[in-house]
Amino acid sequence: QLQLQESGPGLVKPSETLSLTCSVSGGFISSSSYYWGWIRQPPGKGLEWIGTIYYTGSTYYNPSLKSRVIISVDTSKNQFSLNLSSVTAADTAVYYCASHSWGATSNNWFDPWGQGTLVTVSS
Amino acid sequence: DIQMTQSPSSLSASVGDRVTITCRASQGIANYLNWYQQKPGKAPKLLIFATSSLQSGVPSRFSGSGSGTDFTLTISSLQPEDFATYYCQQSYSIPYTFGQGTMLEIK
């Protein structure tokens, strides 16, 4: 059973880079069955998809964040990572990593999710 | 971007009630629609994928239907553990987008 766990600093200064890692257990990140995604949720607000990566390194990003986001994968550590540059207070959110599964007809969904980690952008 | 609009934004209901939440897409998304449940302080949990497929382990009182632009999530008989916020999400095109959420509260 797949389990995901986010880790990284809980406080980042404005204009700096937010860096988070998601550790995957119960399965291999290099499995052809899964992609891996990041989603965020500002306090008291809704969910926003940030981007998705395949173990080969292929990435798909939300155009609204694309200029500031890099998602990478480390198959040797069974981890994938999120870097978000030039952060502002608007990037304060709970950041979730999730397995991004695809069905036979290109339907896709996020399951399971990590527990989430709150990142606050403040000086 | 495809906008997802849920209604209502909040809903009060009693244990045993039948509840329906609606999700409308700003353009046709075929059946590329997922539903998630989120409880306070917890990560979202997948309930239904591809409009009507029940995720493993999810009780059968949850069901989904729809196609094109209009979709519904139905809970046939509310249980105490069902009081939560529900989100729809389209997986038809990038960027994948979520509805604003429907908060289901105890009456």
mmCIF file of N, CA, C and O in Angstrom, chain A residues 17-22 38 50 69-72 80-84 95:
data_model
loop_
_atom_site.group_PDB
_atom_site.id
_atom_site.type_symbol
_atom_site.label_atom_id
_atom_site.label_comp_id
_atom_site.label_asym_id
_atom_site.label_seq_id
_atom_site.Cartn_x
_atom_site.Cartn_y
_atom_site.Cartn_z
ATOM 1 N N THR A 17 13.390 30.452 -2.233
ATOM 2 C CA THR A 17 12.845 29.259 -2.885
ATOM 3 C C THR A 17 12.327 28.266 -1.860
ATOM 4 O O THR A 17 13.021 27.924 -0.902
ATOM 5 N N LEU A 18 11.101 27.835 -2.069
ATOM 6 C CA LEU A 18 10.461 26.801 -1.248
ATOM 7 C C LEU A 18 10.888 25.456 -1.809
ATOM 8 O O LEU A 18 10.766 25.208 -3.021
ATOM 9 N N SER A 19 11.388 24.586 -0.926
ATOM 10 C CA SER A 19 11.830 23.252 -1.359
ATOM 11 C C SER A 19 11.224 22.185 -0.464
ATOM 12 O O SER A 19 11.402 22.225 0.760
ATOM 13 N N LEU A 20 10.529 21.260 -1.068
ATOM 14 C CA LEU A 20 9.901 20.156 -0.345
ATOM 15 C C LEU A 20 10.244 18.834 -1.020
ATOM 16 O O LEU A 20 10.463 18.777 -2.233
ATOM 17 N N THR A 21 10.271 17.791 -0.203
ATOM 18 C CA THR A 21 10.517 16.443 -0.712
ATOM 19 C C THR A 21 9.375 15.539 -0.297
ATOM 20 O O THR A 21 8.823 15.693 0.807
ATOM 21 N N CYS A 22 9.023 14.629 -1.159
ATOM 22 C CA CYS A 22 8.001 13.628 -0.874
ATOM 23 C C CYS A 22 8.648 12.251 -0.932
ATOM 24 O O CYS A 22 9.205 11.857 -1.966
ATOM 25 N N TRP A 38 2.047 17.252 -7.053
ATOM 26 C CA TRP A 38 2.013 18.210 -5.942
ATOM 27 C C TRP A 38 0.747 19.046 -6.066
ATOM 28 O O TRP A 38 0.410 19.526 -7.154
ATOM 29 N N ILE A 50 -0.322 21.834 -8.669
ATOM 30 C CA ILE A 50 0.919 22.522 -8.994
ATOM 31 C C ILE A 50 1.602 21.859 -10.196
ATOM 32 O O ILE A 50 2.028 22.536 -11.141
ATOM 33 N N VAL A 69 8.248 26.952 -10.986
ATOM 34 C CA VAL A 69 8.213 25.593 -10.434
ATOM 35 C C VAL A 69 9.194 24.665 -11.139
ATOM 36 O O VAL A 69 9.313 24.687 -12.376
ATOM 37 N N ILE A 70 9.852 23.857 -10.336
ATOM 38 C CA ILE A 70 10.601 22.725 -10.857
ATOM 39 C C ILE A 70 10.258 21.517 -9.981
ATOM 40 O O ILE A 70 10.388 21.565 -8.762
ATOM 41 N N ILE A 71 9.808 20.446 -10.618
ATOM 42 C CA ILE A 71 9.569 19.179 -9.935
ATOM 43 C C ILE A 71 10.583 18.177 -10.474
ATOM 44 O O ILE A 71 10.781 18.078 -11.692
ATOM 45 N N SER A 72 11.223 17.470 -9.558
ATOM 46 C CA SER A 72 12.248 16.501 -9.958
ATOM 47 C C SER A 72 12.029 15.185 -9.229
ATOM 48 O O SER A 72 11.270 15.116 -8.252
ATOM 49 N N PHE A 80 10.434 12.334 -4.708
ATOM 50 C CA PHE A 80 10.348 13.398 -5.691
ATOM 51 C C PHE A 80 10.229 14.722 -4.946
ATOM 52 O O PHE A 80 9.867 14.753 -3.764
ATOM 53 N N SER A 81 10.588 15.797 -5.633
ATOM 54 C CA SER A 81 10.753 17.073 -4.951
ATOM 55 C C SER A 81 10.068 18.208 -5.695
ATOM 56 O O SER A 81 9.831 18.136 -6.899
ATOM 57 N N LEU A 82 9.776 19.258 -4.935
ATOM 58 C CA LEU A 82 9.169 20.485 -5.453
ATOM 59 C C LEU A 82 10.059 21.657 -5.091
ATOM 60 O O LEU A 82 10.471 21.795 -3.943
ATOM 61 N N ASN A 83 10.375 22.468 -6.077
ATOM 62 C CA ASN A 83 11.031 23.745 -5.842
ATOM 63 C C ASN A 83 10.169 24.839 -6.435
ATOM 64 O O ASN A 83 9.800 24.787 -7.611
ATOM 65 N N LEU A 84 9.829 25.836 -5.598
ATOM 66 C CA LEU A 84 9.026 26.968 -6.030
ATOM 67 C C LEU A 84 9.819 28.232 -5.698
ATOM 68 O O LEU A 84 10.081 28.515 -4.528
ATOM 69 N N TYR A 95 1.066 22.093 1.555
ATOM 70 C CA TYR A 95 1.511 21.442 0.329
ATOM 71 C C TYR A 95 1.379 19.929 0.495
ATOM 72 O O TYR A 95 1.893 19.354 1.459
#
